[in-house]
Amino acid sequence: MAVAVKADYQLALEEQKTEVRDLVLAGLEQIKEGKTKDFNSVCDKLEKKYRNETI
């Protein structure tokens, strides 16, 4: 059973990493399009969203 839990955890972790990467890339695209003038605001939004996210 421990192996199954570890596999589920690894899968969830990889999915989260992919989601975060996609959000960062979307934020960078918004900056390129001029929709935001401050990269820090993009990072702050991501940090706020994921700070208390369950793992």
CSV table of C-alpha atoms in Angstrom, one decimal:
chain,number,residue,atom,x,y,z
A,1,MET,CA,0.0,0.0,0.0
A,2,ALA,CA,2.9,2.4,0.8
A,3,VAL,CA,4.1,2.0,-2.8
A,4,ALA,CA,0.6,3.0,-4.2
A,5,VAL,CA,0.5,6.1,-1.9
A,6,LYS,CA,4.0,7.1,-3.0
A,7,ALA,CA,3.1,6.7,-6.7
A,8,ASP,CA,-0.1,8.8,-6.1
A,9,TYR,CA,2.0,11.5,-4.4
A,10,GLN,CA,4.5,11.5,-7.2
A,11,LEU,CA,1.8,11.8,-9.8
A,12,ALA,CA,0.1,14.7,-8.0
A,13,LEU,CA,3.4,16.4,-7.5
A,14,GLU,CA,4.2,16.2,-11.2
A,15,GLU,CA,0.7,17.5,-12.1
A,16,GLN,CA,1.2,20.4,-9.8
A,17,LYS,CA,4.6,21.2,-11.3
A,18,THR,CA,3.1,21.2,-14.8
A,19,GLU,CA,0.2,23.5,-13.7
A,20,VAL,CA,2.6,25.9,-12.0
A,21,ARG,CA,4.8,26.0,-15.1
A,22,ASP,CA,1.8,26.6,-17.4
A,23,LEU,CA,0.7,29.5,-15.1
A,24,VAL,CA,4.1,31.1,-15.1
A,25,LEU,CA,4.3,30.8,-18.9
A,26,ALA,CA,0.8,32.4,-19.1
A,27,GLY,CA,1.9,35.2,-16.9
A,28,LEU,CA,5.0,35.8,-19.0
A,29,GLU,CA,2.7,35.9,-22.1
A,30,GLN,CA,0.5,38.5,-20.4
A,31,ILE,CA,3.6,40.6,-19.7
A,32,LYS,CA,4.6,40.4,-23.4
A,33,GLU,CA,1.1,41.4,-24.4
A,34,GLY,CA,1.3,44.4,-22.1
A,35,LYS,CA,-1.6,43.2,-19.9
A,36,THR,CA,0.6,43.7,-16.8
A,37,LYS,CA,3.5,46.0,-16.3
A,38,ASP,CA,5.0,44.3,-13.3
A,39,PHE,CA,6.3,40.8,-13.2
A,40,ASN,CA,6.2,40.9,-9.4
A,41,SER,CA,2.5,41.3,-9.5
A,42,VAL,CA,2.3,38.1,-11.6
A,43,CYS,CA,4.5,36.3,-9.1
A,44,ASP,CA,2.5,37.6,-6.1
A,45,LYS,CA,-0.7,36.3,-7.6
A,46,LEU,CA,0.8,32.8,-8.1
A,47,GLU,CA,2.3,32.9,-4.6
A,48,LYS,CA,-1.1,33.8,-3.1
A,49,LYS,CA,-2.8,31.1,-5.0
A,50,TYR,CA,-0.4,28.3,-4.0
A,51,ARG,CA,0.8,29.4,-0.6
A,52,ASN,CA,-1.9,27.5,1.3
A,53,GLU,CA,-2.6,24.8,-1.4
A,54,THR,CA,-2.8,21.3,-0.1
A,55,ILE,CA,-0.1,18.9,-1.4
